[in-house]
Every structure is written in structure tokens, then in C-alpha cells.
PDB file of C-alpha atoms in Angstrom:
ATOM      1  CA  MET F   5      -9.703 -17.595   5.296  1.00 42.00           C
ATOM      2  CA  ASN F   6      -9.510 -18.686   1.651  1.00 46.00           C
ATOM      3  CA  ARG F   7      -6.301 -18.655  -0.337  1.00 47.00           C
ATOM      4  CA  LEU F   8      -7.217 -15.502  -2.332  1.00 47.00           C
ATOM      5  CA  ALA F   9      -7.939 -13.471   0.792  1.00 48.00           C
ATOM      6  CA  ILE F  10      -4.547 -14.519   2.187  1.00 48.00           C
ATOM      7  CA  VAL F  11      -2.606 -13.581  -1.014  1.00 48.00           C
ATOM      8  CA  ILE F  12      -4.347 -10.233  -1.327  1.00 51.00           C
ATOM      9  CA  ALA F  13      -3.993  -9.303   2.358  1.00 50.00           C
ATOM     10  CA  ALA F  14      -0.249 -10.067   2.081  1.00 51.00           C
ATOM     11  CA  ALA F  15      -0.185  -7.814  -1.301  1.00 49.00           C
ATOM     12  CA  LEU F  16      -2.090  -4.994   0.533  1.00 52.00           C
ATOM     13  CA  TRP F  17       0.613  -5.173   3.381  1.00 47.00           C
ATOM     14  CA  ALA F  18       3.300  -5.164   0.814  1.00 44.00           C
ATOM     15  CA  ALA F  19       1.825  -2.225  -1.133  1.00 44.00           C
ATOM     16  CA  SER F  20       1.308  -0.163   2.083  1.00 45.00           C
ATOM     17  CA  THR F  21       5.115   0.069   2.864  1.00 41.00           C
ATOM     18  CA  ALA F  22       5.967   3.393   4.557  1.00 37.00           C
ATOM     19  CA  GLN F  23       4.665   6.507   2.600  1.00 42.00           C
ATOM     20  CA  ALA F  24       2.609   4.546   0.155  1.00 57.00           C
ATOM     21  CA  GLY F  25       0.769   6.917  -2.185  1.00 78.00           C
ATOM     22  CA  ARG F  26      -2.619   6.320  -0.724  1.00 88.00           C
ATOM     23  CA  PRO F  27      -5.296   5.720  -2.005  1.00 94.00           C
ATOM     24  CA  LEU F  28      -3.281   3.754  -4.576  1.00 94.00           C
ATOM     25  CA  GLN F  29      -1.934   0.532  -3.855  1.00 93.00           C
ATOM     26  CA  ALA F  30       1.159   1.434  -5.631  1.00 95.00           C
ATOM     27  CA  GLU F  31       4.068   2.993  -3.688  1.00 95.00           C
ATOM     28  CA  ASP F  32       5.434   6.367  -4.632  1.00 95.00           C
ATOM     29  CA  ALA F  33       9.128   7.336  -4.505  1.00 96.00           C
ATOM     30  CA  GLY F  34       8.720  10.270  -2.096  1.00 94.00           C
ATOM     31  CA  VAL F  35      10.751   9.992   1.049  1.00 96.00           C
ATOM     32  CA  LEU F  36      10.091  12.145   4.293  1.00 96.00           C
ATOM     33  CA  GLU F  37      12.658  14.863   5.109  1.00 96.00           C
ATOM     34  CA  SER F  38      14.554  14.439   8.334  1.00 97.00           C
ATOM     35  CA  GLY F  39      12.364  15.294  11.418  1.00 97.00           C
ATOM     36  CA  ALA F  40       9.145  15.292   9.306  1.00 98.00           C
ATOM     37  CA  CYS F  41       6.338  12.939  10.285  1.00 98.00           C
ATOM     38  CA  GLU F  42       3.179  11.519   9.103  1.00 97.00           C
ATOM     39  CA  VAL F  43       0.215   9.570  10.620  1.00 97.00           C
ATOM     40  CA  GLU F  44      -1.707   7.581   8.265  1.00 96.00           C
ATOM     41  CA  GLY F  45      -4.892   5.524   8.799  1.00 96.00           C
ATOM     42  CA  ALA F  46      -6.879   3.247   6.421  1.00 95.00           C
ATOM     43  CA  THR F  47      -9.699   0.721   6.190  1.00 95.00           C
ATOM     44  CA  GLN F  48      -9.701  -1.855   3.301  1.00 93.00           C
ATOM     45  CA  HIS F  49     -12.467  -4.160   2.341  1.00 93.00           C
ATOM     46  CA  LEU F  50     -11.908  -7.170  -0.063  1.00 91.00           C
ATOM     47  CA  ARG F  51     -15.041  -8.964  -1.159  1.00 89.00           C
ATOM     48  CA  GLU F  52     -15.058 -12.191  -3.550  1.00 82.00           C
ATOM     49  CA  PRO F  53     -18.458 -13.196  -4.686  1.00 80.00           C
ATOM     50  CA  GLY F  54     -19.730 -16.402  -2.988  1.00 75.00           C
ATOM     51  CA  THR F  55     -16.999 -16.435  -0.318  1.00 73.00           C
ATOM     52  CA  ALA F  56     -16.184 -14.695   2.816  1.00 68.00           C
ATOM     53  CA  SER F  57     -15.053 -11.058   2.747  1.00 83.00           C
ATOM     54  CA  LEU F  58     -11.898  -9.630   4.411  1.00 87.00           C
ATOM     55  CA  ALA F  59     -11.591  -6.362   6.198  1.00 91.00           C
ATOM     56  CA  GLN F  60      -8.451  -4.621   7.431  1.00 92.00           C
ATOM     57  CA  ASN F  61      -7.993  -1.552   9.479  1.00 95.00           C
ATOM     58  CA  SER F  62      -4.433  -0.103   9.888  1.00 94.00           C
ATOM     59  CA  LEU F  63      -2.688   2.919  11.398  1.00 96.00           C
ATOM     60  CA  GLN F  64       0.824   3.890  10.665  1.00 96.00           C
ATOM     61  CA  LEU F  65       3.471   6.444  11.933  1.00 97.00           C
ATOM     62  CA  SER F  66       6.369   7.373   9.533  1.00 97.00           C
ATOM     63  CA  CYS F  67       9.237   9.670  10.315  1.00 98.00           C
ATOM     64  CA  GLY F  68      12.198  11.034   8.232  1.00 98.00           C
ATOM     65  CA  VAL F  69      15.734   9.907   9.811  1.00 98.00           C
ATOM     66  CA  GLY F  70      18.063  11.574   7.360  1.00 95.00           C
ATOM     67  CA  LEU F  71      20.260  10.181   4.686  1.00 96.00           C
ATOM     68  CA  SER F  72      17.309  10.394   2.265  1.00 96.00           C
ATOM     69  CA  SER F  73      15.431   7.671   4.282  1.00 98.00           C
ATOM     70  CA  HIS F  74      12.414   7.286   6.632  1.00 97.00           C
ATOM     71  CA  LEU F  75      11.119   4.677   8.918  1.00 97.00           C
ATOM     72  CA  ALA F  76       7.557   3.559   9.711  1.00 96.00           C
ATOM     73  CA  LEU F  77       5.657   1.514  12.191  1.00 97.00           C
ATOM     74  CA  ALA F  78       2.243   0.217  11.565  1.00 96.00           C
ATOM     75  CA  VAL F  79      -0.421  -1.877  13.500  1.00 96.00           C
ATOM     76  CA  SER F  80      -3.452  -3.516  11.856  1.00 94.00           C
ATOM     77  CA  ARG F  81      -6.386  -5.934  12.390  1.00 92.00           C
ATOM     78  CA  ALA F  82      -7.725  -7.992   9.602  1.00 89.00           C
ATOM     79  CA  ARG F  83     -11.073  -9.995  10.045  1.00 88.00           C
ATOM     80  CA  ALA F  84     -12.349 -12.768   7.956  1.00 83.00           C
ATOM     81  CA  ASP F  85     -14.695 -15.922   8.402  1.00 79.00           C
ATOM     82  CA  GLY F  86     -15.415 -14.468  11.943  1.00 79.00           C
ATOM     83  CA  THR F  87     -11.823 -14.599  12.956  1.00 83.00           C
ATOM     84  CA  SER F  88      -9.193 -11.713  13.432  1.00 87.00           C
ATOM     85  CA  THR F  89      -5.574 -11.442  12.805  1.00 89.00           C
ATOM     86  CA  ASP F  90      -3.467  -8.670  14.307  1.00 93.00           C
ATOM     87  CA  GLY F  91      -0.419  -7.330  12.403  1.00 94.00           C
ATOM     88  CA  LEU F  92       2.635  -5.368  13.308  1.00 96.00           C
ATOM     89  CA  ARG F  93       4.945  -4.044  10.530  1.00 96.00           C
ATOM     90  CA  PHE F  94       8.259  -2.220  10.636  1.00 97.00           C
ATOM     91  CA  GLY F  95       9.509  -0.812   7.311  1.00 95.00           C
ATOM     92  CA  GLY F  96      11.209   2.017   5.697  1.00 96.00           C
ATOM     93  CA  LYS F  97      12.210   3.679   2.372  1.00 96.00           C
ATOM     94  CA  SER F  98      15.471   4.983   1.036  1.00 98.00           C
ATOM     95  CA  GLU F  99      15.972   7.167  -2.031  1.00 97.00           C
ATOM     96  CA  LEU F 100      18.734   5.875  -4.221  1.00 97.00           C
ATOM     97  CA  TRP F 101      18.565   8.218  -7.069  1.00 97.00           C
ATOM     98  CA  HIS F 102      16.772  11.476  -8.134  1.00 93.00           C
ATOM     99  CA  GLY F 103      16.945  13.619 -11.365  1.00 92.00           C
ATOM    100  CA  ALA F 104      17.470  17.187 -11.943  1.00 86.00           C
ATOM    101  CA  GLY F 105      14.989  19.980 -12.090  1.00 84.00           C
ATOM    102  CA  ASP F 106      12.186  21.387 -10.007  1.00 82.00           C
ATOM    103  CA  ALA F 107      10.162  18.006 -10.203  1.00 80.00           C
ATOM    104  CA  PRO F 108      12.681  15.319 -10.793  1.00 91.00           C
ATOM    105  CA  ALA F 109      12.153  11.734 -11.176  1.00 96.00           C
ATOM    106  CA  ALA F 110      13.107   9.541  -8.359  1.00 97.00           C
ATOM    107  CA  PHE F 111      14.107   5.922  -7.627  1.00 98.00           C
ATOM    108  CA  THR F 112      13.578   4.499  -4.081  1.00 97.00           C
ATOM    109  CA  LEU F 113      13.781   1.128  -2.290  1.00 97.00           C
ATOM    110  CA  ALA F 114      11.108   0.171   0.129  1.00 96.00           C
ATOM    111  CA  TRP F 115      11.314  -2.601   2.623  1.00 96.00           C
ATOM    112  CA  GLY F 116       9.241  -4.243   5.466  1.00 95.00           C
ATOM    113  CA  LEU F 117       9.189  -6.856   8.068  1.00 96.00           C
ATOM    114  CA  ARG F 118       5.726  -8.221   9.015  1.00 95.00           C
ATOM    115  CA  SER F 119       4.696 -10.098  12.008  1.00 95.00           C
ATOM    116  CA  GLU F 120       1.084 -11.191  12.783  1.00 93.00           C
ATOM    117  CA  ARG F 121      -0.790 -12.617  15.739  1.00 92.00           C
ATOM    118  CA  ALA F 122      -3.403 -15.518  15.344  1.00 74.00           C
ATOM    119  CA  ALA F 123      -4.862 -17.585  18.164  1.00 75.00           C
ATOM    120  CA  GLY F 124      -2.873 -15.590  20.661  1.00 82.00           C
ATOM    121  CA  HIS F 125       0.555 -16.261  19.209  1.00 88.00           C
ATOM    122  CA  TRP F 126       2.967 -13.858  17.359  1.00 95.00           C
ATOM    123  CA  ARG F 127       4.959 -15.081  14.486  1.00 95.00           C
ATOM    124  CA  HIS F 128       7.210 -13.662  11.716  1.00 95.00           C
ATOM    125  CA  ALA F 129       4.903 -13.429   8.851  1.00 93.00           C
ATOM    126  CA  ALA F 130       6.745 -11.968   5.827  1.00 95.00           C
ATOM    127  CA  ASN F 131       9.640  -9.915   4.289  1.00 96.00           C
ATOM    128  CA  GLU F 132       9.025  -7.428   1.741  1.00 96.00           C
ATOM    129  CA  LEU F 133      11.202  -5.462  -0.824  1.00 97.00           C
ATOM    130  CA  ASN F 134       9.787  -3.030  -3.492  1.00 96.00           C
ATOM    131  CA  ALA F 135      11.747  -0.980  -6.110  1.00 98.00           C
ATOM    132  CA  VAL F 136       9.840   2.170  -6.886  1.00 97.00           C
ATOM    133  CA  LEU F 137      10.281   4.714  -9.806  1.00 98.00           C
ATOM    134  CA  SER F 138       8.188   7.901  -9.916  1.00 97.00           C
ATOM    135  CA  VAL F 139       8.313  10.208 -13.085  1.00 97.00           C
ATOM    136  CA  PRO F 140       6.596  13.628 -13.183  1.00 96.00           C
ATOM    137  CA  MET F 141       4.970  14.406 -16.557  1.00 93.00           C
ATOM    138  CA  ASP F 142       3.426  17.811 -16.440  1.00 91.00           C
ATOM    139  CA  ASP F 143       0.283  17.534 -14.506  1.00 94.00           C
ATOM    140  CA  LEU F 144       0.672  13.706 -14.158  1.00 96.00           C
ATOM    141  CA  THR F 145       3.142  11.542 -12.128  1.00 97.00           C
ATOM    142  CA  GLY F 146       3.599   7.893 -13.085  1.00 97.00           C
ATOM    143  CA  HIS F 147       4.622   5.317 -10.513  1.00 97.00           C
ATOM    144  CA  LEU F 148       6.189   1.891 -11.352  1.00 97.00           C
ATOM    145  CA  ASN F 149       6.717  -0.754  -8.715  1.00 97.00           C
ATOM    146  CA  LEU F 150       8.297  -4.097  -8.799  1.00 97.00           C
ATOM    147  CA  GLY F 151       8.432  -6.022  -5.519  1.00 96.00           C
ATOM    148  CA  HIS F 152       9.122  -9.370  -3.852  1.00 96.00           C
ATOM    149  CA  VAL F 153       7.166 -10.793  -0.914  1.00 95.00           C
ATOM    150  CA  ARG F 154       8.285 -13.836   1.065  1.00 95.00           C
ATOM    151  CA  ASP F 155       5.699 -15.493   3.169  1.00 93.00           C
ATOM    152  CA  VAL F 156       7.798 -16.908   5.960  1.00 94.00           C
ATOM    153  CA  PRO F 157       5.459 -19.666   7.379  1.00 92.00           C
ATOM    154  CA  SER F 158       4.673 -21.121   3.965  1.00 92.00           C
ATOM    155  CA  ARG F 159       8.085 -20.263   2.394  1.00 95.00           C
ATOM    156  CA  VAL F 160       6.120 -19.064  -0.739  1.00 93.00           C
ATOM    157  CA  SER F 161       7.615 -16.177  -2.652  1.00 95.00           C
ATOM    158  CA  THR F 162       5.473 -13.802  -4.731  1.00 94.00           C
ATOM    159  CA  THR F 163       6.588 -11.174  -7.320  1.00 96.00           C
ATOM    160  CA  THR F 164       4.462  -7.838  -6.903  1.00 95.00           C
ATOM    161  CA  TRP F 165       3.916  -5.151  -9.405  1.00 96.00           C
ATOM    162  CA  ALA F 166       1.984  -1.885  -9.951  1.00 96.00           C
ATOM    163  CA  LEU F 167       1.633   0.752 -12.589  1.00 97.00           C
ATOM    164  CA  ALA F 168      -0.144   3.923 -11.706  1.00 97.00           C
ATOM    165  CA  LEU F 169      -0.931   7.523 -13.009  1.00 97.00           C
ATOM    166  CA  GLU F 170      -1.622  10.347 -10.457  1.00 97.00           C
ATOM    167  CA  HIS F 171      -2.967  13.842 -11.454  1.00 97.00           C
ATOM    168  CA  ALA F 172      -1.714  16.882  -9.615  1.00 94.00           C
ATOM    169  CA  GLY F 173      -5.285  17.803  -9.028  1.00 95.00           C
ATOM    170  CA  PHE F 174      -8.342  19.953  -9.860  1.00 96.00           C
ATOM    171  CA  GLY F 175      -8.419  22.342  -7.035  1.00 95.00           C
ATOM    172  CA  SER F 176      -8.273  20.235  -3.896  1.00 97.00           C
ATOM    173  CA  LEU F 177      -9.275  16.944  -5.625  1.00 98.00           C
ATOM    174  CA  ALA F 178      -6.580  14.744  -7.186  1.00 97.00           C
ATOM    175  CA  PRO F 179      -7.832  11.643  -9.141  1.00 98.00           C
ATOM    176  CA  MET F 180      -5.549   8.733  -9.914  1.00 98.00           C
ATOM    177  CA  GLY F 181      -5.671   5.345 -11.316  1.00 97.00           C
ATOM    178  CA  GLU F 182      -3.641   2.134 -11.385  1.00 97.00           C
ATOM    179  CA  LEU F 183      -3.073  -1.562 -12.433  1.00 97.00           C
ATOM    180  CA  PHE F 184      -1.500  -3.741  -9.836  1.00 96.00           C
ATOM    181  CA  GLY F 185      -1.087  -7.428  -9.106  1.00 94.00           C
ATOM    182  CA  ASP F 186       1.353 -10.347  -8.598  1.00 94.00           C
ATOM    183  CA  ASP F 187       2.602 -13.529 -10.288  1.00 94.00           C
ATOM    184  CA  ARG F 188      -0.099 -15.779  -8.750  1.00 90.00           C
ATOM    185  CA  GLY F 189      -3.306 -14.241  -9.897  1.00 90.00           C
ATOM    186  CA  ALA F 190      -5.053 -11.927 -12.333  1.00 93.00           C
ATOM    187  CA  PRO F 191      -4.390  -8.204 -12.161  1.00 95.00           C
ATOM    188  CA  TRP F 192      -6.579  -5.472 -10.575  1.00 96.00           C
ATOM    189  CA  TRP F 193      -7.628  -2.110 -11.749  1.00 97.00           C
ATOM    190  CA  ASN F 194      -8.067   0.586  -9.066  1.00 97.00           C
ATOM    191  CA  LEU F 195      -9.436   4.243  -9.138  1.00 98.00           C
ATOM    192  CA  GLY F 196      -9.032   6.690  -6.357  1.00 97.00           C
ATOM    193  CA  VAL F 197      -9.341  10.376  -5.304  1.00 98.00           C
ATOM    194  CA  ARG F 198      -7.433  12.275  -2.683  1.00 97.00           C
ATOM    195  CA  TRP F 199      -8.900  15.414  -1.125  1.00 98.00           C
ATOM    196  CA  THR F 200      -6.575  18.079   0.486  1.00 97.00           C
ATOM    197  CA  ALA F 201      -8.286  19.396   3.579  1.00 98.00           C
ATOM    198  CA  ILE F 202      -5.323  21.551   4.788  1.00 98.00           C
ATOM    199  CA  PRO F 203      -2.565  22.105   2.141  1.00 96.00           C
ATOM    200  CA  GLY F 204       0.632  20.185   3.061  1.00 94.00           C
ATOM    201  CA  ARG F 205      -0.988  18.850   6.231  1.00 97.00           C
ATOM    202  CA  ALA F 206      -4.226  16.824   6.122  1.00 98.00           C
ATOM    203  CA  PHE F 207      -5.652  14.511   3.452  1.00 97.00           C
ATOM    204  CA  LEU F 208      -8.641  12.242   2.915  1.00 98.00           C
ATOM    205  CA  ASP F 209      -8.971   9.637   0.344  1.00 97.00           C
ATOM    206  CA  MET F 210     -10.882   6.770  -0.963  1.00 97.00           C
ATOM    207  CA  SER F 211     -10.708   4.129  -3.817  1.00 97.00           C
ATOM    208  CA  TYR F 212     -12.578   1.407  -5.685  1.00 98.00           C
ATOM    209  CA  GLY F 213     -11.200  -1.443  -7.653  1.00 96.00           C
ATOM    210  CA  ARG F 214     -11.849  -4.938  -9.220  1.00 96.00           C
ATOM    211  CA  GLN F 215      -9.769  -7.942 -10.084  1.00 94.00           C
ATOM    212  CA  ILE F 216      -9.974  -8.651 -13.872  1.00 95.00           C
ATOM    213  CA  VAL F 217     -11.387 -12.177 -13.623  1.00 91.00           C
ATOM    214  CA  HIS F 218     -14.790 -13.609 -14.322  1.00 87.00           C
ATOM    215  CA  ASP F 219     -16.207 -13.426 -10.663  1.00 84.00           C
ATOM    216  CA  ARG F 220     -14.834  -9.897 -10.306  1.00 87.00           C
ATOM    217  CA  PRO F 221     -13.802  -9.564  -6.539  1.00 91.00           C
ATOM    218  CA  THR F 222     -13.994  -6.016  -5.371  1.00 94.00           C
ATOM    219  CA  LEU F 223     -11.752  -3.932  -3.224  1.00 94.00           C
ATOM    220  CA  TRP F 224     -12.558  -0.472  -1.599  1.00 94.00           C
ATOM    221  CA  THR F 225     -10.465   1.553   0.858  1.00 95.00           C
ATOM    222  CA  ALA F 226     -10.808   4.918   2.692  1.00 97.00           C
ATOM    223  CA  GLY F 227      -8.272   6.601   4.614  1.00 96.00           C
ATOM    224  CA  PHE F 228      -6.487   9.761   5.875  1.00 97.00           C
ATOM    225  CA  ARG F 229      -3.098  11.232   6.310  1.00 97.00           C
ATOM    226  CA  PHE F 230      -1.822  14.031   8.626  1.00 97.00           C
ATOM    227  CA  ALA F 231       1.608  15.556   8.230  1.00 97.00           C
ATOM    228  CA  PHE F 232       3.507  17.239  11.117  1.00 97.00           C
TER     229      PHE F 232
END
């Protein structure tokens, strides 16, 4: 797997911390109420012209545990260059502040511990921390992320960031867009849409984005979320 694929795969894991605002790579500040749960699944495909592509499928369960916090457990499988890597991730999110009013701004701290299995062996792969601010603005909500990812095997640290705008929706369709990236490469733009199949319960989504460099690697995703 080439270096770009490794970096972006790590960034996608970091961005998918519990309750990420799919199909955005940016996290939102929402936290599940105590006893509420969600199942979320996604497929993500990264393609860099002239090199191998990377595909990742993931499934995550998140549940509110009280104290303005929730926990999540996710499994994944990534494939590139004819080889596959299994992933296991335990993470969560805690609300540290929220404003006043019917639709208040909120600030949360998301975290994650990631392990991976390659060639039949499990190892501790990464530690992740992400500060998240969400600010409602009439029909729009802005999301600002600033994170840190520590790749354990290589001992390399990466600063991640994201800036996103999400529309409340036109009927059952909610469009959104973002810029995201890290301090080791060029940023990405990403456009997505979420369809509400059952209000408050079931959602489908998809997105498409490109990195802002001359060879223009692409990223597309599709997923679902079911709340219960």
C-alpha cells in the first residue's frame, strides 16, 4: 500500500469517530442520549491515478451512556494492492459545552483507539483525539474540527482538520459540503447528500470528493444509519 493510501486510511478512521456526521468526513458535535443507539455502515473508495486504489467497508454500533457521552465499537476491512487489513476501533464522544436556545452551539471531544490485523497478527495501530465545534446558523450548521492522530507503529503524529457546512434539508434531502485534510498533504473538498428514509430513524447517504493536487485523487462513499 502506498504512503498516500496509508495516510488517508488513517484520516478516514479518525474522521469516523463515533457519531460522525455522515456522509461528511467532518465530525459533528451531537452526542447520543442515554439509552439511545445507532448502527452505521459505510463503504469508502479512494483512488489515486496511476496507483492502486483503496476500498474500506465498516460497521459501527454507538450507544449513549449518560453524562453527555456515548461510546462506539466499529469493525472494518480495507483492501489495497490485493491485500486486506482488518480493523477494530473503540471510541466515544463527550459534550463539554453547549449554548442556550432551541438550537444551541455545542463543543465536544471525540477520541478513539484503533487496532488492525495484517498477516494474521493484531496490533495497536493508532490513538485519535478530535475537538469538535458545531454552530447552527438558520438552515445551515457549521462544523469545525481540529484533531490529532498518533500512528503507533511508525510513531508519526498527524494534525487533522475539517470545516463543513450542512443544510437542514429540502424535504427529505439534506446537502452538505466540506474541506478537510491534515498537515502532511494537500486538502480535500467533499460534497454529500443525506436522504431521510424514516424521520428520526433511518438515513441513507453518499458523497464524492477530490484532493486539491495536480493528479486529483478521488474519494467516494456510501452509507446508512439506523437509530433505535
